[in-house]
C-alpha positions as protocol buffer text, in pm:
chain_id: "A"
residue {
  index: 1
  type: UNK
  ca { x: -2479 y: 16398 z: -1988 }
}
residue {
  index: 2
  type: UNK
  ca { x: -2270 y: 16498 z: -2295 }
}
residue {
  index: 3
  type: UNK
  ca { x: -2054 y: 16230 z: -2450 }
}
residue {
  index: 4
  type: UNK
  ca { x: -1712 y: 16261 z: -2601 }
}
residue {
  index: 5
  type: UNK
  ca { x: -1716 y: 16244 z: -2980 }
}
residue {
  index: 6
  type: UNK
  ca { x: -1559 y: 15944 z: -3143 }
}
residue {
  index: 7
  type: UNK
  ca { x: -1220 y: 16004 z: -3304 }
}
residue {
  index: 8
  type: UNK
  ca { x: -1379 y: 15982 z: -3650 }
}
residue {
  index: 9
  type: UNK
  ca { x: -1642 y: 16242 z: -3558 }
}
residue {
  index: 10
  type: UNK
  ca { x: -1372 y: 16490 z: -3458 }
}
residue {
  index: 11
  type: UNK
  ca { x: -1217 y: 16499 z: -3805 }
}
residue {
  index: 12
  type: UNK
  ca { x: -1331 y: 16744 z: -4069 }
}
residue {
  index: 13
  type: UNK
  ca { x: -1323 y: 16687 z: -4446 }
}
residue {
  index: 14
  type: UNK
  ca { x: -944 y: 16742 z: -4465 }
}
residue {
  index: 15
  type: UNK
  ca { x: -874 y: 16496 z: -4184 }
}
residue {
  index: 16
  type: UNK
  ca { x: -801 y: 16780 z: -3944 }
}
residue {
  index: 17
  type: UNK
  ca { x: -959 y: 16791 z: -3602 }
}
residue {
  index: 18
  type: UNK
  ca { x: -1259 y: 17024 z: -3605 }
}
residue {
  index: 19
  type: UNK
  ca { x: -1094 y: 17283 z: -3827 }
}
residue {
  index: 20
  type: UNK
  ca { x: -768 y: 17295 z: -3633 }
}
residue {
  index: 21
  type: UNK
  ca { x: -461 y: 17354 z: -3847 }
}
residue {
  index: 22
  type: UNK
  ca { x: -252 y: 17054 z: -3935 }
}
residue {
  index: 23
  type: UNK
  ca { x: 86 y: 17090 z: -3755 }
}
residue {
  index: 24
  type: UNK
  ca { x: 263 y: 17040 z: -4087 }
}
residue {
  index: 25
  type: UNK
  ca { x: 62 y: 17321 z: -4247 }
}
residue {
  index: 26
  type: UNK
  ca { x: 161 y: 17538 z: -3951 }
}
residue {
  index: 27
  type: UNK
  ca { x: 529 y: 17447 z: -4001 }
}
residue {
  index: 28
  type: UNK
  ca { x: 505 y: 17548 z: -4365 }
}
residue {
  index: 29
  type: UNK
  ca { x: 339 y: 17878 z: -4279 }
}
residue {
  index: 30
  type: UNK
  ca { x: 600 y: 17964 z: -4013 }
}
residue {
  index: 31
  type: UNK
  ca { x: 885 y: 17881 z: -4251 }
}
residue {
  index: 32
  type: UNK
  ca { x: 721 y: 18074 z: -4536 }
}
residue {
  index: 33
  type: UNK
  ca { x: 682 y: 18384 z: -4316 }
}
residue {
  index: 34
  type: UNK
  ca { x: 1045 y: 18358 z: -4204 }
}
residue {
  index: 35
  type: UNK
  ca { x: 1172 y: 18314 z: -4560 }
}
residue {
  index: 36
  type: UNK
  ca { x: 953 y: 18599 z: -4687 }
}
residue {
  index: 37
  type: UNK
  ca { x: 1121 y: 18829 z: -4434 }
}
residue {
  index: 38
  type: UNK
  ca { x: 1464 y: 18710 z: -4549 }
}
residue {
  index: 39
  type: UNK
  ca { x: 1374 y: 18778 z: -4912 }
}
residue {
  index: 40
  type: UNK
  ca { x: 1256 y: 19127 z: -4818 }
}
residue {
  index: 41
  type: UNK
  ca { x: 1574 y: 19201 z: -4622 }
}
residue {
  index: 42
  type: UNK
  ca { x: 1793 y: 19076 z: -4908 }
}
residue {
  index: 43
  type: UNK
  ca { x: 1573 y: 19260 z: -5162 }
}
residue {
  index: 44
  type: UNK
  ca { x: 1526 y: 18939 z: -5363 }
}
residue {
  index: 45
  type: UNK
  ca { x: 1222 y: 18843 z: -5567 }
}
residue {
  index: 46
  type: UNK
  ca { x: 1044 y: 18512 z: -5528 }
}
residue {
  index: 47
  type: UNK
  ca { x: 702 y: 18366 z: -5467 }
}
residue {
  index: 48
  type: UNK
  ca { x: 664 y: 18117 z: -5183 }
}
residue {
  index: 49
  type: UNK
  ca { x: 447 y: 17806 z: -5207 }
}
residue {
  index: 50
  type: UNK
  ca { x: 380 y: 17563 z: -4924 }
}
residue {
  index: 51
  type: UNK
  ca { x: 234 y: 17215 z: -4926 }
}
residue {
  index: 52
  type: UNK
  ca { x: 242 y: 16892 z: -4728 }
}
residue {
  index: 53
  type: UNK
  ca { x: 363 y: 16571 z: -4888 }
}
residue {
  index: 54
  type: UNK
  ca { x: 501 y: 16246 z: -4755 }
}
residue {
  index: 55
  type: UNK
  ca { x: 455 y: 16349 z: -4393 }
}
residue {
  index: 56
  type: UNK
  ca { x: 663 y: 16665 z: -4435 }
}
residue {
  index: 57
  type: UNK
  ca { x: 600 y: 17032 z: -4481 }
}
residue {
  index: 58
  type: UNK
  ca { x: 747 y: 17159 z: -4807 }
}
residue {
  index: 59
  type: UNK
  ca { x: 827 y: 17519 z: -4890 }
}
residue {
  index: 60
  type: UNK
  ca { x: 929 y: 17626 z: -5238 }
}
residue {
  index: 61
  type: UNK
  ca { x: 1070 y: 17962 z: -5336 }
}
residue {
  index: 62
  type: UNK
  ca { x: 977 y: 18013 z: -5700 }
}
residue {
  index: 63
  type: UNK
  ca { x: 1240 y: 18234 z: -5856 }
}
residue {
  index: 64
  type: UNK
  ca { x: 1442 y: 18274 z: -6174 }
}
residue {
  index: 65
  type: UNK
  ca { x: 1759 y: 18328 z: -5970 }
}
residue {
  index: 66
  type: UNK
  ca { x: 1986 y: 18056 z: -5832 }
}
residue {
  index: 67
  type: UNK
  ca { x: 2153 y: 18295 z: -5585 }
}
residue {
  index: 68
  type: UNK
  ca { x: 1967 y: 18130 z: -5295 }
}
residue {
  index: 69
  type: UNK
  ca { x: 2080 y: 17784 z: -5414 }
}
residue {
  index: 70
  type: UNK
  ca { x: 2453 y: 17851 z: -5411 }
}
residue {
  index: 71
  type: UNK
  ca { x: 2729 y: 17613 z: -5518 }
}
residue {
  index: 72
  type: UNK
  ca { x: 2610 y: 17253 z: -5491 }
}
residue {
  index: 73
  type: UNK
  ca { x: 2301 y: 17367 z: -5300 }
}
residue {
  index: 74
  type: UNK
  ca { x: 2501 y: 17490 z: -5000 }
}
residue {
  index: 75
  type: UNK
  ca { x: 2306 y: 17815 z: -4956 }
}
residue {
  index: 76
  type: UNK
  ca { x: 1980 y: 17622 z: -5000 }
}
residue {
  index: 77
  type: UNK
  ca { x: 2083 y: 17374 z: -4729 }
}
residue {
  index: 78
  type: UNK
  ca { x: 2172 y: 17660 z: -4494 }
}
residue {
  index: 79
  type: UNK
  ca { x: 1838 y: 17833 z: -4560 }
}
residue {
  index: 80
  type: UNK
  ca { x: 1656 y: 17506 z: -4495 }
}
residue {
  index: 81
  type: UNK
  ca { x: 1829 y: 17474 z: -4157 }
}
residue {
  index: 82
  type: UNK
  ca { x: 1743 y: 17835 z: -4070 }
}
residue {
  index: 83
  type: UNK
  ca { x: 1379 y: 17775 z: -4165 }
}
residue {
  index: 84
  type: UNK
  ca { x: 1375 y: 17459 z: -3952 }
}
residue {
  index: 85
  type: UNK
  ca { x: 1518 y: 17657 z: -3659 }
}
residue {
  index: 86
  type: UNK
  ca { x: 1251 y: 17924 z: -3705 }
}
residue {
  index: 87
  type: UNK
  ca { x: 984 y: 17652 z: -3690 }
}
residue {
  index: 88
  type: UNK
  ca { x: 1141 y: 17493 z: -3382 }
}
residue {
  index: 89
  type: UNK
  ca { x: 1167 y: 17831 z: -3208 }
}
residue {
  index: 90
  type: UNK
  ca { x: 799 y: 17898 z: -3274 }
}
residue {
  index: 91
  type: UNK
  ca { x: 656 y: 17551 z: -3206 }
}
residue {
  index: 92
  type: UNK
  ca { x: 909 y: 17389 z: -2974 }
}
residue {
  index: 93
  type: UNK
  ca { x: 916 y: 17087 z: -3205 }
}
residue {
  index: 94
  type: UNK
  ca { x: 1190 y: 16965 z: -3436 }
}
residue {
  index: 95
  type: UNK
  ca { x: 1098 y: 17007 z: -3803 }
}
residue {
  index: 96
  type: UNK
  ca { x: 1171 y: 16788 z: -4105 }
}
residue {
  index: 97
  type: UNK
  ca { x: 1068 y: 17069 z: -4341 }
}
residue {
  index: 98
  type: UNK
  ca { x: 1201 y: 17051 z: -4696 }
}
residue {
  index: 99
  type: UNK
  ca { x: 1293 y: 17369 z: -4882 }
}
residue {
  index: 100
  type: UNK
  ca { x: 1341 y: 17405 z: -5256 }
}
residue {
  index: 101
  type: UNK
  ca { x: 1458 y: 17711 z: -5442 }
}
residue {
  index: 102
  type: UNK
  ca { x: 1415 y: 17765 z: -5817 }
}
residue {
  index: 103
  type: UNK
  ca { x: 1338 y: 17394 z: -5864 }
}
residue {
  index: 104
  type: UNK
  ca { x: 1692 y: 17291 z: -5763 }
}
residue {
  index: 105
  type: UNK
  ca { x: 1590 y: 16990 z: -5554 }
}
residue {
  index: 106
  type: UNK
  ca { x: 1365 y: 16855 z: -5829 }
}
residue {
  index: 107
  type: UNK
  ca { x: 1643 y: 16889 z: -6087 }
}
residue {
  index: 108
  type: UNK
  ca { x: 1893 y: 16733 z: -5846 }
}
residue {
  index: 109
  type: UNK
  ca { x: 1655 y: 16443 z: -5772 }
}
residue {
  index: 110
  type: UNK
  ca { x: 1641 y: 16359 z: -6145 }
}
residue {
  index: 111
  type: UNK
  ca { x: 2021 y: 16380 z: -6176 }
}
residue {
  index: 112
  type: UNK
  ca { x: 2066 y: 16150 z: -5876 }
}
residue {
  index: 113
  type: UNK
  ca { x: 1814 y: 15898 z: -6008 }
}
residue {
  index: 114
  type: UNK
  ca { x: 2009 y: 15886 z: -6337 }
}
residue {
  index: 115
  type: UNK
  ca { x: 2336 y: 15850 z: -6144 }
}
residue {
  index: 116
  type: UNK
  ca { x: 2185 y: 15565 z: -5942 }
}
residue {
  index: 117
  type: UNK
  ca { x: 2062 y: 15396 z: -6258 }
}
residue {
  index: 118
  type: UNK
  ca { x: 2410 y: 15417 z: -6414 }
}
residue {
  index: 119
  type: UNK
  ca { x: 2568 y: 15279 z: -6093 }
}
residue {
  index: 120
  type: UNK
  ca { x: 2317 y: 14991 z: -6086 }
}
residue {
  index: 121
  type: UNK
  ca { x: 2402 y: 14899 z: -6446 }
}
residue {
  index: 122
  type: UNK
  ca { x: 2774 y: 14919 z: -6370 }
}
residue {
  index: 123
  type: UNK
  ca { x: 2740 y: 14702 z: -6058 }
}
residue {
  index: 124
  type: UNK
  ca { x: 2538 y: 14446 z: -6255 }
}
residue {
  index: 125
  type: UNK
  ca { x: 2773 y: 14433 z: -6553 }
}
residue {
  index: 126
  type: UNK
  ca { x: 3105 y: 14434 z: -6363 }
}
residue {
  index: 127
  type: UNK
  ca { x: 2982 y: 14239 z: -6056 }
}
residue {
  index: 128
  type: UNK
  ca { x: 3166 y: 14490 z: -5835 }
}
residue {
  index: 129
  type: UNK
  ca { x: 3057 y: 14746 z: -5577 }
}
residue {
  index: 130
  type: UNK
  ca { x: 3026 y: 15099 z: -5716 }
}
residue {
  index: 131
  type: UNK
  ca { x: 3127 y: 15384 z: -5484 }
}
residue {
  index: 132
  type: UNK
  ca { x: 2968 y: 15718 z: -5558 }
}
residue {
  index: 133
  type: UNK
  ca { x: 3089 y: 16066 z: -5470 }
}
residue {
  index: 134
  type: UNK
  ca { x: 3011 y: 16203 z: -5122 }
}
residue {
  index: 135
  type: UNK
  ca { x: 2655 y: 16330 z: -5079 }
}
residue {
  index: 136
  type: UNK
  ca { x: 2438 y: 16491 z: -4815 }
}
residue {
  index: 137
  type: UNK
  ca { x: 2167 y: 16281 z: -4643 }
}
residue {
  index: 138
  type: UNK
  ca { x: 1890 y: 16408 z: -4876 }
}
residue {
  index: 139
  type: UNK
  ca { x: 2087 y: 16301 z: -5182 }
}
residue {
  index: 140
  type: UNK
  ca { x: 2189 y: 15964 z: -5037 }
}
residue {
  index: 141
  type: UNK
  ca { x: 1825 y: 15882 z: -4960 }
}
residue {
  index: 142
  type: UNK
  ca { x: 1726 y: 15947 z: -5321 }
}
residue {
  index: 143
  type: UNK
  ca { x: 2005 y: 15718 z: -5445 }
}
residue {
  index: 144
  type: UNK
  ca { x: 1925 y: 15442 z: -5193 }
}
residue {
  index: 145
  type: UNK
  ca { x: 1557 y: 15451 z: -5297 }
}
residue {
  index: 146
  type: UNK
  ca { x: 1645 y: 15436 z: -5670 }
}
residue {
  index: 147
  type: UNK
  ca { x: 1886 y: 15146 z: -5616 }
}
residue {
  index: 148
  type: UNK
  ca { x: 1626 y: 14954 z: -5416 }
}
residue {
  index: 149
  type: UNK
  ca { x: 1365 y: 15017 z: -5687 }
}
residue {
  index: 150
  type: UNK
  ca { x: 1609 y: 14866 z: -5940 }
}
residue {
  index: 151
  type: UNK
  ca { x: 1638 y: 14550 z: -5728 }
}
residue {
  index: 152
  type: UNK
  ca { x: 1987 y: 14596 z: -5583 }
}
residue {
  index: 153
  type: UNK
  ca { x: 2105 y: 14698 z: -5240 }
}
residue {
  index: 154
  type: UNK
  ca { x: 2318 y: 14988 z: -5130 }
}
residue {
  index: 155
  type: UNK
  ca { x: 2480 y: 15112 z: -4814 }
}
residue {
  index: 156
  type: UNK
  ca { x: 2640 y: 15430 z: -4690 }
}
residue {
  index: 157
  type: UNK
  ca { x: 3002 y: 15444 z: -4582 }
}
residue {
  index: 158
  type: UNK
  ca { x: 3231 y: 15707 z: -4440 }
}
residue {
  index: 159
  type: UNK
  ca { x: 3178 y: 16001 z: -4209 }
}
residue {
  index: 160
  type: UNK
  ca { x: 3009 y: 16333 z: -4282 }
}
residue {
  index: 161
  type: UNK
  ca { x: 3079 y: 16534 z: -4489 }
}
residue {
  index: 162
  type: UNK
  ca { x: 3243 y: 16260 z: -4697 }
}
residue {
  index: 163
  type: UNK
  ca { x: 2971 y: 15998 z: -4648 }
}
residue {
  index: 164
  type: UNK
  ca { x: 2889 y: 15819 z: -4974 }
}
residue {
  index: 165
  type: UNK
  ca { x: 2662 y: 15554 z: -5121 }
}
residue {
  index: 166
  type: UNK
  ca { x: 2802 y: 15218 z: -5229 }
}
residue {
  index: 167
  type: UNK
  ca { x: 2589 y: 15022 z: -5476 }
}
residue {
  index: 168
  type: UNK
  ca { x: 2637 y: 14650 z: -5420 }
}
residue {
  index: 169
  type: UNK
  ca { x: 2618 y: 14390 z: -5698 }
}
residue {
  index: 170
  type: UNK
  ca { x: 2354 y: 14120 z: -5668 }
}
residue {
  index: 171
  type: UNK
  ca { x: 2464 y: 13814 z: -5475 }
}
């Protein structure tokens, strides 16, 4: 009588089950295909890279042009939502896919970490809460993480789209 394999036996070298695709890899591939079609329709150049990191599928459009980023990343955010919808349509599951274009998110992450550092120093030196400009959820998360790493606390206040981070002085 055949026995069921143990859970450990069913995993291959990559941690996938017997060669099955990781669902996050599949999300990245679906989004990449969708975005490739959009680039073709718009007659725009760009190479597409996919990878999985931090429990999310990531897709990056490598390009010299910022046209797909738009003012304050608005076009990028819209493209990310469209890619997530394409994944959901194909898989039936909600996606937390992250999209970057021309390195915008990486550059923005560094800017936000510097902004958070400045706000932490201000909160420490003036012993007052520091309210930052409104940000989207992605940006607020980066700031909250940087503030926590610096040993202070922060909270979000307000309603979208004017929700902002407040850096609190130490007690």
